[in-house]
Amino acid sequence: MSSPAAARPRGRHFFANPGPTNIPDSILRAIDRGSIDFNDPEFTPVYDAAYAGVKRVLRTSQHLFMYNASGHGAWEASLTNLMSPGDTILVLESGYFSDEWAEMARGHGLNVRVLAADWRRGVDIADVRKALDADTAHAIKAVCVVHNETSTGMMQSLPAIRDAIDAARHPALFLADTISSLGSLEFRMDDWKIDCVVGGSQKGLMLPTGMSFTGVSEKAMAAHANAKLRRFYFDWTMMLNRPQKSFIGTIPVHVFYGLRESIRLIDEEGLDNVIARHTRLAEATRRAVGVWAGNNGPHLFCTAPDRYSNSVTAILMPDGSSADALRKTVRDRFNVSLGGGLGKLGGRVFRIGHLGDLNEPMLLGALTAIEMALRIEGIPHGRGGVEAAMAFLAGE
Ligand code: PLP
């Protein structure tokens, strides 16, 4: 028999993972209710408000389809609704999640071209242009980009990639994964002419995991009409024929009560203020890491300052120190949860999620726990990272 898990220290569990994220109490209260028939007229305004709210956060007036699935479901919907067997897509390598999306596409029989990149800085935009210019036959049907690479803490400029597609006069669809950027970082589906946006419930929208969605442009709907990959549960044409214009099967009513409250919270704060808060908290995190990097300590994984993510920071451990041992100390001693390294970054990187329902003391609590654990573990680092974060947040 396995031994029981050690009891967590008392006090609130500090959750500093880059998704799922903290769920505000008011969302928990909104979800905490009895069942209701999803065709009940009492539910219709809840659904409508939440649906319209997600479109506002996407900044789109086009189509939205939602699924009872985590982000992987929306990834699958984006590919199967837009592509046919053997179609070619171009995936811009950014890290673990771009690799996984590419792998899913291969699994669906697509011909995947990867624009390879160093995970610490991502692709060069000039190379995107070159790859599209070289595709004179227009074999590439879609360009797939992870807006905010959650595994590496790197954000890519979607407007710059849009410009590269336009400059090459290439007709490819533009697909963007916004799973860890939506509701946290600046994002504009219609202005940036994104054809398919993949989003999920459990990050900037502050909801439980389990619902995902795709914003879809008119251009993508036209491509969808000719797309032949097999699909059923995720089929947009079937969804369009449903009264709710989304969901095949039972609608997760509780998620919608939560989603309506999530949208209310975002509206109350103002989306621009939400984005500004994320920018401030991210900068404070980087100030702390910048100090820890002294004495050959843990340092930022992303090496491109103009691409630092404002929703997640990935931190590379010095050689000989384990990120997982540090995370274990942080969790066991201080009841703080951090994200681990994904794929080839396993054990070498830990990640601080600073997105969703988060304020200064919550972030400082997590940073303090990390700095204490660096001391406890005897990991070389510069002292005073939390002080630097405080000084920044105090406006000094
Ligand atoms: N894409 C990105 C950028 C992510 O961060 C994640 C999950 O963290 C996914 C896709 C996969 O989403 P899910 O785990 O909800 O299936």
PDB file of N, CA, C and O and ligand atoms in Angstrom, residues 18-20 69-73 75 97-98 100 146-151 177-181 198 200-203 209-212 342 351, ligand 1:
ATOM      1  N   PRO A  18       0.796  28.156 -14.155  1.00  0.00           N
ATOM      2  CA  PRO A  18       0.293  28.902 -15.316  1.00  0.00           C
ATOM      3  C   PRO A  18      -0.921  28.222 -15.948  1.00  0.00           C
ATOM      4  O   PRO A  18      -1.010  28.107 -17.153  1.00  0.00           O
ATOM      5  N   GLY A  19      -1.799  27.740 -15.190  1.00  0.00           N
ATOM      6  CA  GLY A  19      -3.031  27.137 -15.690  1.00  0.00           C
ATOM      7  C   GLY A  19      -3.118  25.685 -15.307  1.00  0.00           C
ATOM      8  O   GLY A  19      -2.174  24.961 -15.563  1.00  0.00           O
ATOM      9  N   PRO A  20      -4.243  25.273 -14.660  1.00  0.00           N
ATOM     10  CA  PRO A  20      -5.336  26.162 -14.300  1.00  0.00           C
ATOM     11  C   PRO A  20      -4.836  27.265 -13.362  1.00  0.00           C
ATOM     12  O   PRO A  20      -3.728  27.202 -12.845  1.00  0.00           O
ATOM     13  N   ALA A  69     -14.523  20.343 -23.464  1.00  0.00           N
ATOM     14  CA  ALA A  69     -13.204  19.726 -23.654  1.00  0.00           C
ATOM     15  C   ALA A  69     -12.160  20.709 -23.153  1.00  0.00           C
ATOM     16  O   ALA A  69     -12.401  21.917 -23.148  1.00  0.00           O
ATOM     17  N   SER A  70     -10.995  20.206 -22.776  1.00  0.00           N
ATOM     18  CA  SER A  70      -9.907  21.129 -22.441  1.00  0.00           C
ATOM     19  C   SER A  70      -9.347  21.684 -23.755  1.00  0.00           C
ATOM     20  O   SER A  70      -9.874  21.413 -24.841  1.00  0.00           O
ATOM     21  N   GLY A  71      -8.284  22.449 -23.675  1.00  0.00           N
ATOM     22  CA  GLY A  71      -7.742  23.117 -24.857  1.00  0.00           C
ATOM     23  C   GLY A  71      -7.445  22.169 -26.008  1.00  0.00           C
ATOM     24  O   GLY A  71      -7.553  22.546 -27.187  1.00  0.00           O
ATOM     25  N   HIS A  72      -7.062  20.935 -25.695  1.00  0.00           N
ATOM     26  CA  HIS A  72      -6.790  19.966 -26.765  1.00  0.00           C
ATOM     27  C   HIS A  72      -7.984  19.799 -27.689  1.00  0.00           C
ATOM     28  O   HIS A  72      -7.832  19.572 -28.889  1.00  0.00           O
ATOM     29  N   GLY A  73      -9.183  19.868 -27.126  1.00  0.00           N
ATOM     30  CA  GLY A  73     -10.386  19.727 -27.947  1.00  0.00           C
ATOM     31  C   GLY A  73     -10.489  20.861 -28.952  1.00  0.00           C
ATOM     32  O   GLY A  73     -10.818  20.652 -30.124  1.00  0.00           O
ATOM     33  N   TRP A  75      -8.000  22.650 -30.079  1.00  0.00           N
ATOM     34  CA  TRP A  75      -6.945  22.401 -31.078  1.00  0.00           C
ATOM     35  C   TRP A  75      -7.485  21.458 -32.164  1.00  0.00           C
ATOM     36  O   TRP A  75      -7.328  21.697 -33.357  1.00  0.00           O
ATOM     37  N   PHE A  97       4.151  23.384 -26.471  1.00  0.00           N
ATOM     38  CA  PHE A  97       2.771  23.405 -26.970  1.00  0.00           C
ATOM     39  C   PHE A  97       2.700  23.514 -28.488  1.00  0.00           C
ATOM     40  O   PHE A  97       1.797  22.934 -29.110  1.00  0.00           O
ATOM     41  N   SER A  98       3.657  24.206 -29.118  1.00  0.00           N
ATOM     42  CA  SER A  98       3.651  24.203 -30.593  1.00  0.00           C
ATOM     43  C   SER A  98       3.969  22.787 -31.085  1.00  0.00           C
ATOM     44  O   SER A  98       3.388  22.312 -32.069  1.00  0.00           O
ATOM     45  N   GLU A 100       3.224  19.997 -29.596  1.00  0.00           N
ATOM     46  CA  GLU A 100       2.062  19.124 -29.374  1.00  0.00           C
ATOM     47  C   GLU A 100       0.961  19.366 -30.415  1.00  0.00           C
ATOM     48  O   GLU A 100       0.286  18.438 -30.863  1.00  0.00           O
ATOM     49  N   VAL A 146       1.417  29.558 -31.584  1.00  0.00           N
ATOM     50  CA  VAL A 146       1.020  29.656 -30.179  1.00  0.00           C
ATOM     51  C   VAL A 146       1.368  31.079 -29.731  1.00  0.00           C
ATOM     52  O   VAL A 146       2.543  31.447 -29.678  1.00  0.00           O
ATOM     53  N   HIS A 147       0.341  31.870 -29.471  1.00  0.00           N
ATOM     54  CA  HIS A 147       0.559  33.289 -29.140  1.00  0.00           C
ATOM     55  C   HIS A 147       1.486  33.417 -27.935  1.00  0.00           C
ATOM     56  O   HIS A 147       2.468  34.139 -27.978  1.00  0.00           O
ATOM     57  N   ASN A 148       1.126  32.711 -26.877  1.00  0.00           N
ATOM     58  CA  ASN A 148       1.911  32.782 -25.647  1.00  0.00           C
ATOM     59  C   ASN A 148       2.336  31.360 -25.287  1.00  0.00           C
ATOM     60  O   ASN A 148       1.499  30.539 -24.909  1.00  0.00           O
ATOM     61  N   GLU A 149       3.611  31.063 -25.469  1.00  0.00           N
ATOM     62  CA  GLU A 149       4.091  29.683 -25.258  1.00  0.00           C
ATOM     63  C   GLU A 149       4.248  29.454 -23.756  1.00  0.00           C
ATOM     64  O   GLU A 149       5.204  29.931 -23.129  1.00  0.00           O
ATOM     65  N   THR A 150       3.294  28.725 -23.199  1.00  0.00           N
ATOM     66  CA  THR A 150       3.227  28.546 -21.749  1.00  0.00           C
ATOM     67  C   THR A 150       4.414  27.759 -21.204  1.00  0.00           C
ATOM     68  O   THR A 150       4.739  27.862 -20.029  1.00  0.00           O
ATOM     69  N   SER A 151       5.050  26.950 -22.047  1.00  0.00           N
ATOM     70  CA  SER A 151       6.158  26.132 -21.549  1.00  0.00           C
ATOM     71  C   SER A 151       7.451  26.922 -21.405  1.00  0.00           C
ATOM     72  O   SER A 151       8.343  26.513 -20.666  1.00  0.00           O
ATOM     73  N   ASP A 177      -3.206  30.016 -31.122  1.00  0.00           N
ATOM     74  CA  ASP A 177      -3.557  29.445 -29.821  1.00  0.00           C
ATOM     75  C   ASP A 177      -3.396  30.549 -28.783  1.00  0.00           C
ATOM     76  O   ASP A 177      -2.302  31.079 -28.596  1.00  0.00           O
ATOM     77  N   THR A 178      -4.506  30.914 -28.127  1.00  0.00           N
ATOM     78  CA  THR A 178      -4.442  31.983 -27.112  1.00  0.00           C
ATOM     79  C   THR A 178      -4.737  31.422 -25.723  1.00  0.00           C
ATOM     80  O   THR A 178      -5.219  32.144 -24.852  1.00  0.00           O
ATOM     81  N   ILE A 179      -4.456  30.137 -25.548  1.00  0.00           N
ATOM     82  CA  ILE A 179      -4.883  29.490 -24.297  1.00  0.00           C
ATOM     83  C   ILE A 179      -4.310  30.192 -23.069  1.00  0.00           C
ATOM     84  O   ILE A 179      -5.012  30.367 -22.075  1.00  0.00           O
ATOM     85  N   SER A 180      -3.051  30.629 -23.126  1.00  0.00           N
ATOM     86  CA  SER A 180      -2.516  31.314 -21.944  1.00  0.00           C
ATOM     87  C   SER A 180      -2.320  32.811 -22.170  1.00  0.00           C
ATOM     88  O   SER A 180      -1.577  33.462 -21.441  1.00  0.00           O
ATOM     89  N   SER A 181      -3.011  33.357 -23.169  1.00  0.00           N
ATOM     90  CA  SER A 181      -2.930  34.815 -23.358  1.00  0.00           C
ATOM     91  C   SER A 181      -4.293  35.496 -23.268  1.00  0.00           C
ATOM     92  O   SER A 181      -4.390  36.651 -22.855  1.00  0.00           O
ATOM     93  N   VAL A 198      -7.849  29.613 -30.796  1.00  0.00           N
ATOM     94  CA  VAL A 198      -8.078  28.519 -29.851  1.00  0.00           C
ATOM     95  C   VAL A 198      -7.961  29.078 -28.434  1.00  0.00           C
ATOM     96  O   VAL A 198      -6.953  29.700 -28.097  1.00  0.00           O
ATOM     97  N   GLY A 200      -9.212  28.544 -23.987  1.00  0.00           N
ATOM     98  CA  GLY A 200      -9.674  27.599 -22.971  1.00  0.00           C
ATOM     99  C   GLY A 200     -10.178  28.324 -21.735  1.00  0.00           C
ATOM    100  O   GLY A 200      -9.932  29.513 -21.552  1.00  0.00           O
ATOM    101  N   SER A 201     -10.882  27.576 -20.890  1.00  0.00           N
ATOM    102  CA  SER A 201     -11.552  28.202 -19.743  1.00  0.00           C
ATOM    103  C   SER A 201     -10.646  28.475 -18.551  1.00  0.00           C
ATOM    104  O   SER A 201     -10.926  29.357 -17.740  1.00  0.00           O
ATOM    105  N   GLN A 202      -9.538  27.717 -18.421  1.00  0.00           N
ATOM    106  CA  GLN A 202      -8.881  27.607 -17.122  1.00  0.00           C
ATOM    107  C   GLN A 202      -7.701  28.535 -16.891  1.00  0.00           C
ATOM    108  O   GLN A 202      -6.924  28.310 -15.980  1.00  0.00           O
ATOM    109  N   LYS A 203      -7.579  29.589 -17.705  1.00  0.00           N
ATOM    110  CA  LYS A 203      -6.430  30.486 -17.472  1.00  0.00           C
ATOM    111  C   LYS A 203      -6.942  31.906 -17.244  1.00  0.00           C
ATOM    112  O   LYS A 203      -7.426  32.214 -16.169  1.00  0.00           O
ATOM    113  N   THR A 209     -11.109  23.944 -15.360  1.00  0.00           N
ATOM    114  CA  THR A 209     -10.725  23.342 -16.634  1.00  0.00           C
ATOM    115  C   THR A 209     -11.914  22.584 -17.222  1.00  0.00           C
ATOM    116  O   THR A 209     -12.739  22.076 -16.472  1.00  0.00           O
ATOM    117  N   GLY A 210     -11.998  22.506 -18.522  1.00  0.00           N
ATOM    118  CA  GLY A 210     -13.007  21.605 -19.099  1.00  0.00           C
ATOM    119  C   GLY A 210     -13.813  22.205 -20.212  1.00  0.00           C
ATOM    120  O   GLY A 210     -14.562  21.486 -20.875  1.00  0.00           O
ATOM    121  N   MET A 211     -13.705  23.514 -20.442  1.00  0.00           N
ATOM    122  CA  MET A 211     -14.393  24.063 -21.600  1.00  0.00           C
ATOM    123  C   MET A 211     -13.387  24.817 -22.451  1.00  0.00           C
ATOM    124  O   MET A 211     -12.511  25.507 -21.925  1.00  0.00           O
ATOM    125  N   SER A 212     -13.502  24.631 -23.763  1.00  0.00           N
ATOM    126  CA  SER A 212     -12.625  25.357 -24.671  1.00  0.00           C
ATOM    127  C   SER A 212     -13.458  25.853 -25.839  1.00  0.00           C
ATOM    128  O   SER A 212     -14.649  25.520 -25.958  1.00  0.00           O
ATOM    129  N   LEU A 342       8.239  21.376 -18.963  1.00  0.00           N
ATOM    130  CA  LEU A 342       7.522  20.443 -19.838  1.00  0.00           C
ATOM    131  C   LEU A 342       8.456  19.897 -20.921  1.00  0.00           C
ATOM    132  O   LEU A 342       9.323  20.612 -21.428  1.00  0.00           O
ATOM    133  N   ARG A 351       8.053  27.115 -13.517  1.00  0.00           N
ATOM    134  CA  ARG A 351       7.294  28.219 -14.103  1.00  0.00           C
ATOM    135  C   ARG A 351       6.384  28.869 -13.057  1.00  0.00           C
ATOM    136  O   ARG A 351       5.741  28.169 -12.281  1.00  0.00           O
TER     137      ARG A 351
HETATM  138  N1  PLP B   1      -1.867  25.434 -25.656  1.00  0.00           N
HETATM  139  C1  PLP B   1      -1.295  26.132 -24.658  1.00  0.00           C
HETATM  140  C2  PLP B   1      -0.554  27.392 -24.977  1.00  0.00           C
HETATM  141  C3  PLP B   1      -1.400  25.683 -23.339  1.00  0.00           C
HETATM  142  O1  PLP B   1      -0.819  26.373 -22.341  1.00  0.00           O
HETATM  143  C4  PLP B   1      -2.112  24.480 -23.075  1.00  0.00           C
HETATM  144  C5  PLP B   1      -2.217  23.978 -21.698  1.00  0.00           C
HETATM  145  O2  PLP B   1      -1.647  24.477 -20.772  1.00  0.00           O
HETATM  146  C6  PLP B   1      -2.684  23.800 -24.158  1.00  0.00           C
HETATM  147  C7  PLP B   1      -2.545  24.316 -25.427  1.00  0.00           C
HETATM  148  C8  PLP B   1      -3.441  22.532 -23.946  1.00  0.00           C
HETATM  149  O3  PLP B   1      -4.615  22.817 -23.274  1.00  0.00           O
HETATM  150  P1  PLP B   1      -5.312  21.771 -22.289  1.00  0.00           P
HETATM  151  O4  PLP B   1      -4.270  21.324 -21.321  1.00  0.00           O
HETATM  152  O5  PLP B   1      -6.400  22.585 -21.661  1.00  0.00           O
HETATM  153  O6  PLP B   1      -5.842  20.659 -23.123  1.00  0.00           O
END
